[in-house]
Coordinates of C-alpha atoms and ligand atoms in Angstrom, one line a residue:
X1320 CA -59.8 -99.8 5.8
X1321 CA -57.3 -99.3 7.8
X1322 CA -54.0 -101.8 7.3
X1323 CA -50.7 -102.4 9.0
X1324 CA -48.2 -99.7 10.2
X1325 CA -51.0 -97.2 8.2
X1326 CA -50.9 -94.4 11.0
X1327 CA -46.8 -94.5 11.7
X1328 CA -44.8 -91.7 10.9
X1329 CA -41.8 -93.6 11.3
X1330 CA -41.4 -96.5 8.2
X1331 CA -40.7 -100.0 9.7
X1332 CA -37.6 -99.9 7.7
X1333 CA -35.9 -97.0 9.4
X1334 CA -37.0 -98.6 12.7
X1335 CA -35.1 -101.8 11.5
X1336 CA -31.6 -100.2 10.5
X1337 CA -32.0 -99.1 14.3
X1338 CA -32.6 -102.4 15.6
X1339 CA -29.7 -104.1 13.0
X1340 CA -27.4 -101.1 14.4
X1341 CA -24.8 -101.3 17.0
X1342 CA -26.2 -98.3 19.2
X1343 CA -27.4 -100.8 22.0
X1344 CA -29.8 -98.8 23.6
X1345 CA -31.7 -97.5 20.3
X1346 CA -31.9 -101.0 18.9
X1347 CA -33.8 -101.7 22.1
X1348 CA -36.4 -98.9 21.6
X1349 CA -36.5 -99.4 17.9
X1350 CA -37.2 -103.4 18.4
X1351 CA -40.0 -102.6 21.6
X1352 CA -41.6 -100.0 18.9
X1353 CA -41.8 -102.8 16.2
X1354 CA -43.4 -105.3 18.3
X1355 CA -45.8 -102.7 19.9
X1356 CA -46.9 -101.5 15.9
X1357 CA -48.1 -105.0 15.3
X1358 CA -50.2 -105.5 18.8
X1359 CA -51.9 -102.2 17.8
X1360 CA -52.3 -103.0 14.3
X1361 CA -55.0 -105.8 15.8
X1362 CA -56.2 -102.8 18.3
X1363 CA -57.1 -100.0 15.2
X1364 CA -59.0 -102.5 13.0
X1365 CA -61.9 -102.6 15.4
X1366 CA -61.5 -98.6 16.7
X1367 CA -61.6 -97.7 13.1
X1368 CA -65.1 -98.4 13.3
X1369 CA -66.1 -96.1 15.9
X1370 CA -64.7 -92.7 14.3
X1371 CA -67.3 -91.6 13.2
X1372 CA -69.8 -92.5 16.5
X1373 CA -67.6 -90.1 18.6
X1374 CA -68.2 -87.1 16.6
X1375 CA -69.4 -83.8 19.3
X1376 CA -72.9 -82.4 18.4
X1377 CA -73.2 -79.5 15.5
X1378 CA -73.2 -76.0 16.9
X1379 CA -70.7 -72.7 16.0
X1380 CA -67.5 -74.7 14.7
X1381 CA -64.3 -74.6 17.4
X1382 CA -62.0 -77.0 17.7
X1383 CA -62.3 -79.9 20.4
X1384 CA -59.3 -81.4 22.2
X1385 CA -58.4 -83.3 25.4
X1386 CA -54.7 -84.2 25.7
X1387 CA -53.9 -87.1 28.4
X1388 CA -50.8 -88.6 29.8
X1389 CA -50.0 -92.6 29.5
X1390 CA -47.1 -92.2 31.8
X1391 CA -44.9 -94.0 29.8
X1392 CA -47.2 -96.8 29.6
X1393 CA -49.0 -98.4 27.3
X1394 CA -52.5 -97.9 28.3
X1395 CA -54.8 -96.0 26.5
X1396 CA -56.2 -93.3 27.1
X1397 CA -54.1 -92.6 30.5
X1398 CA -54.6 -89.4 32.8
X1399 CA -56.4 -86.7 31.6
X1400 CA -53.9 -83.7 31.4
X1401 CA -55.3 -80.3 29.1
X1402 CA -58.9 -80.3 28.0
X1403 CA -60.5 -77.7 25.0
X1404 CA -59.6 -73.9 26.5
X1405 CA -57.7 -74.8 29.4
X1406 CA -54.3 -73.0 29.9
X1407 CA -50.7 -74.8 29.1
X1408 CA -49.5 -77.4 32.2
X1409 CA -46.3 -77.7 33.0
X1410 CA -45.5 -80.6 30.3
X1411 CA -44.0 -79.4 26.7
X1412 CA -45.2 -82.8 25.1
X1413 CA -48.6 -81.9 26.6
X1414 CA -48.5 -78.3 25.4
X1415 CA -47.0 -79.3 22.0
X1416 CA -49.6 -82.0 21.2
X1417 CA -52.5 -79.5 22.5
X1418 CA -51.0 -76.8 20.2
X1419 CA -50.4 -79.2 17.2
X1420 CA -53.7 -80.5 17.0
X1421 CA -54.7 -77.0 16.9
X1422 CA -52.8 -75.8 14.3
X1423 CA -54.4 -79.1 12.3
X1424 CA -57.8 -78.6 12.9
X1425 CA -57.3 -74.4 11.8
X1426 CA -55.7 -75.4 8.3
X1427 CA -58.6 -77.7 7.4
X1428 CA -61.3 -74.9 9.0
X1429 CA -59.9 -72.0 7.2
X1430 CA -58.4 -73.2 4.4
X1431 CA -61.0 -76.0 3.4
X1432 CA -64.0 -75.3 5.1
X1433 CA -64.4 -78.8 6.9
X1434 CA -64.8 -78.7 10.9
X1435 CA -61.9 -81.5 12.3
X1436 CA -61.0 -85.1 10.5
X1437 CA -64.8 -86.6 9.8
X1438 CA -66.2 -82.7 8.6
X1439 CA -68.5 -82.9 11.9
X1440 CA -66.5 -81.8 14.1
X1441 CA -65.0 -85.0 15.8
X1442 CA -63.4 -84.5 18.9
X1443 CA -59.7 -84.8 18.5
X1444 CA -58.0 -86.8 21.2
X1445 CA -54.3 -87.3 21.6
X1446 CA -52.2 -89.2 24.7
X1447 CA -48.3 -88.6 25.2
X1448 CA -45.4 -89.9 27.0
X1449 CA -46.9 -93.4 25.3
X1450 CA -44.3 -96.1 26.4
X1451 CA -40.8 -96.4 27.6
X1452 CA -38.9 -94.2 25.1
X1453 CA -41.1 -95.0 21.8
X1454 CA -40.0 -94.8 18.3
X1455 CA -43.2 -93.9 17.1
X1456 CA -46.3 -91.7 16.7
X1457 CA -49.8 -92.8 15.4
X1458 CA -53.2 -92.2 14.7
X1459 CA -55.3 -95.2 16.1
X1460 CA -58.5 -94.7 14.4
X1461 CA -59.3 -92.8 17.7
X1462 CA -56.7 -90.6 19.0
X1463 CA -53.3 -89.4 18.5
X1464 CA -50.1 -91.3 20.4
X1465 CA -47.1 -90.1 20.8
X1466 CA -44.0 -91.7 21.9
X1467 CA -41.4 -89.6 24.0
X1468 CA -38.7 -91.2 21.2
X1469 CA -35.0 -92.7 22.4
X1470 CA -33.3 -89.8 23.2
X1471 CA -30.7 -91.1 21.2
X1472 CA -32.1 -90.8 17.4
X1473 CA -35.5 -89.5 17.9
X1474 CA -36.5 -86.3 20.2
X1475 CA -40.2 -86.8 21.1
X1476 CA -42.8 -86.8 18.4
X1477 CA -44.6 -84.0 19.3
X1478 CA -42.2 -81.6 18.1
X1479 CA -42.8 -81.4 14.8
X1480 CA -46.4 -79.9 13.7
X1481 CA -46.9 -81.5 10.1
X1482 CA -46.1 -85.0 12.3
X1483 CA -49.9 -84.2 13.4
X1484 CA -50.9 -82.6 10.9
X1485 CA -49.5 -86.2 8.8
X1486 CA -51.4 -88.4 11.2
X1487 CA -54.8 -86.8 11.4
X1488 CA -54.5 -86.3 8.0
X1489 CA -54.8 -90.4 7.6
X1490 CA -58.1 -89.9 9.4
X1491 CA -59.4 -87.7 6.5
X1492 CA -58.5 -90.0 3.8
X1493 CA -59.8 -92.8 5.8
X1494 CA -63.2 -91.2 5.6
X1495 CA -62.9 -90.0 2.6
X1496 CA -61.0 -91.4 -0.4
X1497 CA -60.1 -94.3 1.8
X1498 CA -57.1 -95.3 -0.7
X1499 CA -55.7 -98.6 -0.1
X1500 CA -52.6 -98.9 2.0
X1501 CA -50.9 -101.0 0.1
X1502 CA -48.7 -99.9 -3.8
X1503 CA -49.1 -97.0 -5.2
X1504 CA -52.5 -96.1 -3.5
X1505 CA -50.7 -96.8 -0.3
X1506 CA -48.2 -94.4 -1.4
X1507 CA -50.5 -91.7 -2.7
X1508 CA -52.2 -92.3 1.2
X1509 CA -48.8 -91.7 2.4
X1510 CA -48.1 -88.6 0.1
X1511 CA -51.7 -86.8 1.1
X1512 CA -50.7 -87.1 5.3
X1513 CA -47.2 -85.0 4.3
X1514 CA -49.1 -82.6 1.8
X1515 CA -51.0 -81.6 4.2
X1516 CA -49.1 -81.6 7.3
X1517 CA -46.7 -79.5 5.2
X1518 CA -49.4 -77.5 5.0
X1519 CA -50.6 -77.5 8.5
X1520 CA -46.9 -76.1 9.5
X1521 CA -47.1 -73.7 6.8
X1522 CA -50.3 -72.5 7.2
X1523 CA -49.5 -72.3 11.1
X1524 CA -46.3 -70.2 10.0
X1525 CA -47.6 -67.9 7.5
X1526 CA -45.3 -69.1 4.7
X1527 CA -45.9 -69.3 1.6
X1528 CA -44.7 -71.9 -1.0
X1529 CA -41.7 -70.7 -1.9
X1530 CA -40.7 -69.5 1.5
X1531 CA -41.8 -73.1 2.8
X1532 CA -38.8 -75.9 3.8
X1533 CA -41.1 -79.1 2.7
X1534 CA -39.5 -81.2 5.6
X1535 CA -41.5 -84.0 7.0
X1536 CA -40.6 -84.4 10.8
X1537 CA -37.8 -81.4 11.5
X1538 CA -36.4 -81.3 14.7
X1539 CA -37.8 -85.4 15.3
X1540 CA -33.9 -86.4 14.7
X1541 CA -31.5 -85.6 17.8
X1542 CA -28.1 -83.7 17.0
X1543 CA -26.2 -87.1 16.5
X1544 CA -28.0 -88.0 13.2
X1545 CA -27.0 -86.8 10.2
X1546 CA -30.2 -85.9 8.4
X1547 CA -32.4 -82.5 8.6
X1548 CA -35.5 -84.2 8.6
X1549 CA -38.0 -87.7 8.1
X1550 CA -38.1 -86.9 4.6
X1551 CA -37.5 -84.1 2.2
X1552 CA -40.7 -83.3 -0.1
X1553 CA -39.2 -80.8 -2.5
X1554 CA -35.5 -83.0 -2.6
X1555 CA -36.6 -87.0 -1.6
X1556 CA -33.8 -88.5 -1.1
X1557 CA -31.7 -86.2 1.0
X1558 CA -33.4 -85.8 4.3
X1559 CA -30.7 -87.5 5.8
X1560 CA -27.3 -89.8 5.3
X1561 CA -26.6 -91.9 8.3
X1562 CA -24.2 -94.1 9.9
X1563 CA -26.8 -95.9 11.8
X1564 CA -30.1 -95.0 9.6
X1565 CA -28.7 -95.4 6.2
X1566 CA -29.6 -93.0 3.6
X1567 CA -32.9 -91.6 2.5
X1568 CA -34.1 -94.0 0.2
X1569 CA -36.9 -91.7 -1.5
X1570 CA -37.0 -91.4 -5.3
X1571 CA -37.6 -88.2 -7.1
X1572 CA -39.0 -89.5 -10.5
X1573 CA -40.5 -92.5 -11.4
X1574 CA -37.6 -93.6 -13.0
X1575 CA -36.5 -94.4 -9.5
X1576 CA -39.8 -95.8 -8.0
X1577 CA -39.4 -99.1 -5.8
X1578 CA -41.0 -102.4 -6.6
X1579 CA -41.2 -104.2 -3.1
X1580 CA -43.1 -106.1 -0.6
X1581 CA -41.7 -104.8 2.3
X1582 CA -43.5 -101.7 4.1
X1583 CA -47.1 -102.6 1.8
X1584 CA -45.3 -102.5 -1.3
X1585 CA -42.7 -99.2 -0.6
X1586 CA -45.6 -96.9 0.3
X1587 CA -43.0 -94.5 2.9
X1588 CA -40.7 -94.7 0.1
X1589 CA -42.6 -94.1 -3.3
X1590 CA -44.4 -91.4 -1.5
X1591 CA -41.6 -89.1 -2.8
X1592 CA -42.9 -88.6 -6.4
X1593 CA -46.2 -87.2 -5.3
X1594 CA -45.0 -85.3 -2.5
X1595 CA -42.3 -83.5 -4.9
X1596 CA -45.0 -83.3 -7.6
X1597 CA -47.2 -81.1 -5.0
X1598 CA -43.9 -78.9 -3.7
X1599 CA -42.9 -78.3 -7.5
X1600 CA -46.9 -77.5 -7.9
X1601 CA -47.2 -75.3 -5.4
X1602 CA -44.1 -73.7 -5.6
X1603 CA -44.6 -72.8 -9.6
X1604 CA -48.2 -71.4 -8.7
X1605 CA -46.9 -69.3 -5.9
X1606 CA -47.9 -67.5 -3.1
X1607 CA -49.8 -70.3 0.2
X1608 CA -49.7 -73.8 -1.1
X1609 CA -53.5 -74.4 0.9
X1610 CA -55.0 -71.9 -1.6
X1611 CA -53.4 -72.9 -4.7
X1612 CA -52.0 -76.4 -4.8
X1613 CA -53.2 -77.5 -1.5
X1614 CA -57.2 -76.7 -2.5
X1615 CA -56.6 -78.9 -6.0
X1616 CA -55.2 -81.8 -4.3
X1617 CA -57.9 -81.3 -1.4
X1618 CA -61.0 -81.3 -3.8
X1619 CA -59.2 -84.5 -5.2
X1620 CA -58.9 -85.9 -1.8
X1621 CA -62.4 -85.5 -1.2
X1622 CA -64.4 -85.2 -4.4
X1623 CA -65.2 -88.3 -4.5
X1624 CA -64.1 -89.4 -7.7
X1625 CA -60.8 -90.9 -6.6
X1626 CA -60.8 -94.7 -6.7
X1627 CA -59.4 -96.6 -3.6
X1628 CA -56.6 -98.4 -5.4
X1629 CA -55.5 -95.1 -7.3
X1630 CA -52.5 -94.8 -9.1
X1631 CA -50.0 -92.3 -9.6
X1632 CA -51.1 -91.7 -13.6
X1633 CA -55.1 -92.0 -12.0
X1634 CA -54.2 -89.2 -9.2
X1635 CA -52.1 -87.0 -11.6
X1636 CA -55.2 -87.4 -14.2
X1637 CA -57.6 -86.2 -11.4
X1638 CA -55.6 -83.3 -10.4
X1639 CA -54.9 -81.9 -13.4
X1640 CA -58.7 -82.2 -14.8
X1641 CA -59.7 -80.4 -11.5
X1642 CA -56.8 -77.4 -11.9
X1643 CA -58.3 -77.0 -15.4
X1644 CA -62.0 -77.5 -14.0
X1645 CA -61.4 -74.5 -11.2
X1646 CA -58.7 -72.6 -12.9
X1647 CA -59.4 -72.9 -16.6
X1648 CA -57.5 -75.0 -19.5
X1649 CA -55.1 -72.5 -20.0
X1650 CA -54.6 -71.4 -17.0
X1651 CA -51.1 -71.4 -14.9
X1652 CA -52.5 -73.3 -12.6
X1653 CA -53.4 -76.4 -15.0
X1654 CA -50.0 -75.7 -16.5
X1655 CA -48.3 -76.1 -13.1
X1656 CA -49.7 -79.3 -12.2
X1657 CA -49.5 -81.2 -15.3
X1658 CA -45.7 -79.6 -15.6
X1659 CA -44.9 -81.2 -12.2
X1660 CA -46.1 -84.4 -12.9
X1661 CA -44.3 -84.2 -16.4
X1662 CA -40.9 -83.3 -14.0
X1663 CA -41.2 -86.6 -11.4
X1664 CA -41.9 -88.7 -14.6
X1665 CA -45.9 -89.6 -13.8
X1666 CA -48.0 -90.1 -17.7
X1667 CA -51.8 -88.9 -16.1
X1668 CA -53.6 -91.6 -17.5
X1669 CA -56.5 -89.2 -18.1
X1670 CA -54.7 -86.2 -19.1
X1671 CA -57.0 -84.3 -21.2
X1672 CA -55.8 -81.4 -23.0
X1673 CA -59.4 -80.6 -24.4
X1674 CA -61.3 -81.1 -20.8
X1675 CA -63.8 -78.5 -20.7
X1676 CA -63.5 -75.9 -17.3
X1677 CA -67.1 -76.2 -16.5
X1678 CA -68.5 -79.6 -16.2
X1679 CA -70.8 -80.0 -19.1
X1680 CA -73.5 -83.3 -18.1
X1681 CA -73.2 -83.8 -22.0
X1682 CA -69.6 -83.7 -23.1
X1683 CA -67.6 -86.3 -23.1
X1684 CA -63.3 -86.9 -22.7
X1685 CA -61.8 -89.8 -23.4
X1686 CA -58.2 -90.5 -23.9
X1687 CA -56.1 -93.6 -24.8
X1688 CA -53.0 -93.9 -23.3
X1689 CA -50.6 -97.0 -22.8
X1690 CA -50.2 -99.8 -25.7
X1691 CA -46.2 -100.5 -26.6
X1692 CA -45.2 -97.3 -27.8
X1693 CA -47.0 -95.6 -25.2
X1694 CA -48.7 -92.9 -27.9
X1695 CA -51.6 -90.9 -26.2
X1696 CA -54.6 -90.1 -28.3
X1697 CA -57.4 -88.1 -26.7
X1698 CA -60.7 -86.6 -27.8
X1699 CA -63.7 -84.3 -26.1
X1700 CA -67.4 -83.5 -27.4
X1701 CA -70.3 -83.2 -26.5
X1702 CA -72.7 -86.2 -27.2
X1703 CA -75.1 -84.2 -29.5
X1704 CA -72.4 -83.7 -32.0
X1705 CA -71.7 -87.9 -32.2
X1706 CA -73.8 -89.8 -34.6
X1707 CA -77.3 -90.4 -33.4
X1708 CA -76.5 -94.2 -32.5
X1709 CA -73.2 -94.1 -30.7
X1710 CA -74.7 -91.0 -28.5
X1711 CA -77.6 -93.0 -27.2
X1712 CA -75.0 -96.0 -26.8
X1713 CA -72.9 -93.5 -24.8
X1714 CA -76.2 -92.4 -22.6
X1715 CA -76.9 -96.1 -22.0
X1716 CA -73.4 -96.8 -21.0
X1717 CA -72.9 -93.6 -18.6
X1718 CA -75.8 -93.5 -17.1
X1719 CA -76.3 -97.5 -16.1
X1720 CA -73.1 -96.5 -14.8
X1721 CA -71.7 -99.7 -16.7
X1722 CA -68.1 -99.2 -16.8
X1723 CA -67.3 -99.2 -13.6
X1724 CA -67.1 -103.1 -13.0
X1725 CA -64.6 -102.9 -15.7
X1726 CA -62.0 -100.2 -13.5
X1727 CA -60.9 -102.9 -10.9
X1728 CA -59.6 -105.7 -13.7
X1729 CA -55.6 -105.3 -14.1
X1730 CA -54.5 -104.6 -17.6
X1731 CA -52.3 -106.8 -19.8
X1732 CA -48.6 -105.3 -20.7
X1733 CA -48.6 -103.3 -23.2
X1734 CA -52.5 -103.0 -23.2
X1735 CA -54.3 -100.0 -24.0
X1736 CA -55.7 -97.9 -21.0
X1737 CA -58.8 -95.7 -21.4
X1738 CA -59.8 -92.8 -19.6
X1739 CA -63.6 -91.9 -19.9
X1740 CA -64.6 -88.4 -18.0
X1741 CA -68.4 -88.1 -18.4
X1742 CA -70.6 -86.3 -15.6
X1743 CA -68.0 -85.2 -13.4
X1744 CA -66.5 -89.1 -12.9
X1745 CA -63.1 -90.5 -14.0
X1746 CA -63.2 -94.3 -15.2
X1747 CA -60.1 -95.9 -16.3
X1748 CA -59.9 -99.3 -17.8
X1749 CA -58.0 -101.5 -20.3
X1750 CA -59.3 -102.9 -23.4
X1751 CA -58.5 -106.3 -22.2
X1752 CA -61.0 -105.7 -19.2
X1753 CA -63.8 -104.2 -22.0
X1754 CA -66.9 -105.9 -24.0
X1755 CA -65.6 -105.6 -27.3
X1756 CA -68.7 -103.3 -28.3
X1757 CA -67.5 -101.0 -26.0
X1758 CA -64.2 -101.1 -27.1
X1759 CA -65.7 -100.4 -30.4
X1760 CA -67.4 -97.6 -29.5
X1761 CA -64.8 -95.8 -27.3
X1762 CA -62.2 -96.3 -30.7
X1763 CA -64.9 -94.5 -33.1
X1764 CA -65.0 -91.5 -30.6
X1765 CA -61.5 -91.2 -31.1
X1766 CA -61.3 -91.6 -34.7
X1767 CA -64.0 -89.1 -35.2
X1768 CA -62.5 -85.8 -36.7
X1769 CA -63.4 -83.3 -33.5
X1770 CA -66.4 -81.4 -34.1
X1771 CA -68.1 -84.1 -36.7
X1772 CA -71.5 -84.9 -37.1
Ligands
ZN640 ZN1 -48.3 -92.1 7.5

């Protein structure tokens, strides 16, 4: 579930310019916060496993914290300093973290219904002053650590709100669509923690999209950088411009996305074509991002029909089906999210112009995307109006739930992708992964003139 350097708001490649830098006493931070990440990679594998067992009993929902002090150690949990209720101490990190994890826990209540990170009200846990001057703040499957940061390049990490709001947010999709961390479902992971800590901070605010900045980590760089922010959601790319850190490597579109094996295939850096997807979203549908864009992406998040290794075209497919599904087909909000996937350069490998609003058990979408020249062809109807055969093939198929063992097999180049929506599910597969009888069948749905018998 959880993988290496998944709960860091600060990318292992920003903390390496720092350590290859010639500011002495940053690259000593920057290398102490590297070394610690990989001891506590070992730690969150096995505390991953006890999320869910530390959950506080059901009753009227309120929100749960305890805040505690490692005194700039690195022992876990440290001394208790602010419990739920009790007024601020004379510690800003304290009062910031208490406050933060707050202003979390209110956005997903109101805006989303769902009572802290698990939906059962877990008890939300954070320690500060972790370490001697630590780059870094995560979520360790358990609690929320926050370094007090150099000094030097980084303030401490509890002044920014959508910095919590990013790392309890990896709790959600950890128990939810659990994406991998690793490519482009590593990246869409990445993506969901800044959509909704953006949100957290605007929600907390009282802005609305447009008014919104759609920084990730304001105020976490001192004066002497040369940046605005951790990353820019609206403009990746141009958070900052440093001597020492280099330059915001974020692309826009996908014409810029980053094929690497460094930080689990690019997944800080790729995460800047969602994000900017979302801003442009939310921005074109107006007024608070949590109730227009934010509550698409949200029932994505947690609907259930998002698969762990997700890709961009997948994700884009799933939120535009579920704009159309709450909003209507020709609504602006289905034209606002497939327009800002269109604008970063994303194809939704299930974009389905015909996809009915209402979920219809009997009516079936499929699209075929992909092949060399990249055509889309796309078809929806209900099963009674196929030929007698190929709708009981279809029922056979859907309901034996037979497709799925063909989602996780990697296409050839240049090989056709299908999208089949049936029942409120999203399958996508190539034909080289199919039975040819079920390719067969999928290409006679398509050739069939819409509305045959
Ligand atoms: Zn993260």
């Amino acid at each position: 579930m959880t993988n290496p350097r998944q709960c860091q708001i600060v990318p292992p490649y920003l903390l390496e310019a720092i350590a290859h830098s010639h500011d002495h006493v940053a690259v000593e931070r920057a290398r102490e916060s590297l070394v610690t990440d990989d001891v506590l990679r070992a730690q969150r594998l096995v505390q991953v496993q006890t999320v869910l067992a530390a959950a506080t009993p059901p009753g009227e929902p309120h929100v749960q914290r305890l805040i505690s002090d490692a005194q700039h150690t690195q022992t876990l949990p440290g001394k208790r300093r602010r419990g739920e209720g009790e007024g601020p101490v004379h510690d800003v990190a304290v009062n910031e973290a208490y406050d933060g994890l707050g202003a979390t826990w209110t956005l997903y209540w109101q805006a989303f219904g769902r009572n802290s990170l698990d939906g059962s009200g877990l008890t939300l846990p954070a320690t500060v002053h972790y370490g001697a001057g630590y780059d870094n703040a995560f979520w360790d499957g358990q609690r929320m650590v926050f370094g007090d940061g150099d000094g030097r390049i980084f303030n401490r990490f509890t002044v920014s709100v959508d910095v919590i709001g990013h790392e309890l947010t990896h709790g959600v999709t950890q128990v939810t669509a659990g994406l991998l961390y690793n490519g482009q479902s590593g990246a869409l992971n990445e993506s969901l923690s800044d959509v909704f800590g953006s949100l957290v901070k605007q929600h907390a605010l009282g802005q609305s999209a447009n008014d919104a900045d759609w920084l990730i980590g304001q105020g976490l760089f001192t004066s002497r950088v040369k940046g605005r922010a951790l990353r820019d959601m609206l403009n990746p790319g141009t958070a900052y411009d440093d001597p020492t850190l280099g330059k915001d490597p974020q692309p826009a579109t996908m014409a810029g996305y980053v094929k690497t094996t460094a930080d689990n295939g690019g997944v800080h850096v790729n995460s800047g074509i969602p994000n900017r997807a979302f801003a442009l979203a939310a921005r074109a549908i107006g007024g608070f991002a949590w109730e227009g864009a934010g509550a698409i992406w949200y029932a994505v998040l947690t609907g259930g029909a998002i698969p762990a290794r997700c890709d961009f075209a997948t994700f884009a497919a799933l939120t535009i089906t579920e704009a159309s599904r709450a909003h209507g087909v020709d609504s602006p909000q289905h034209e606002a999210v497939a327009q800002a996937w269109t604008t970063v350069g994303v194809t939704p490998s299930g974009a389905l112009p015909g996809t009915p609003a209402e979920a219809d058990p009997g009516t079936l979408a499929v699209t075929r995307s992909g092949g060399f020249t990249g055509l889309m062809k796309s078809r929806t109807a209900t099963l009674d109006a196929l030929p007698h055969k190929d709708a009981e093939a279809w029922r056979t198929l859907l309901e034996g739930d037979q497709l799925a063992q063909f989602t996780e097999i990697p296409g050839h180049p240049d090989a056709f992708q299908y999208t089949v929506c049936a029942n409120g599910e999203v399958l996508c597969a190539s034909d080289n992964a199919l039975p040819s009888r079920i390719v067969h069948l999928i290409e006679r749905f398509l050739d069939e003139a819409p509305g045959a018998p």
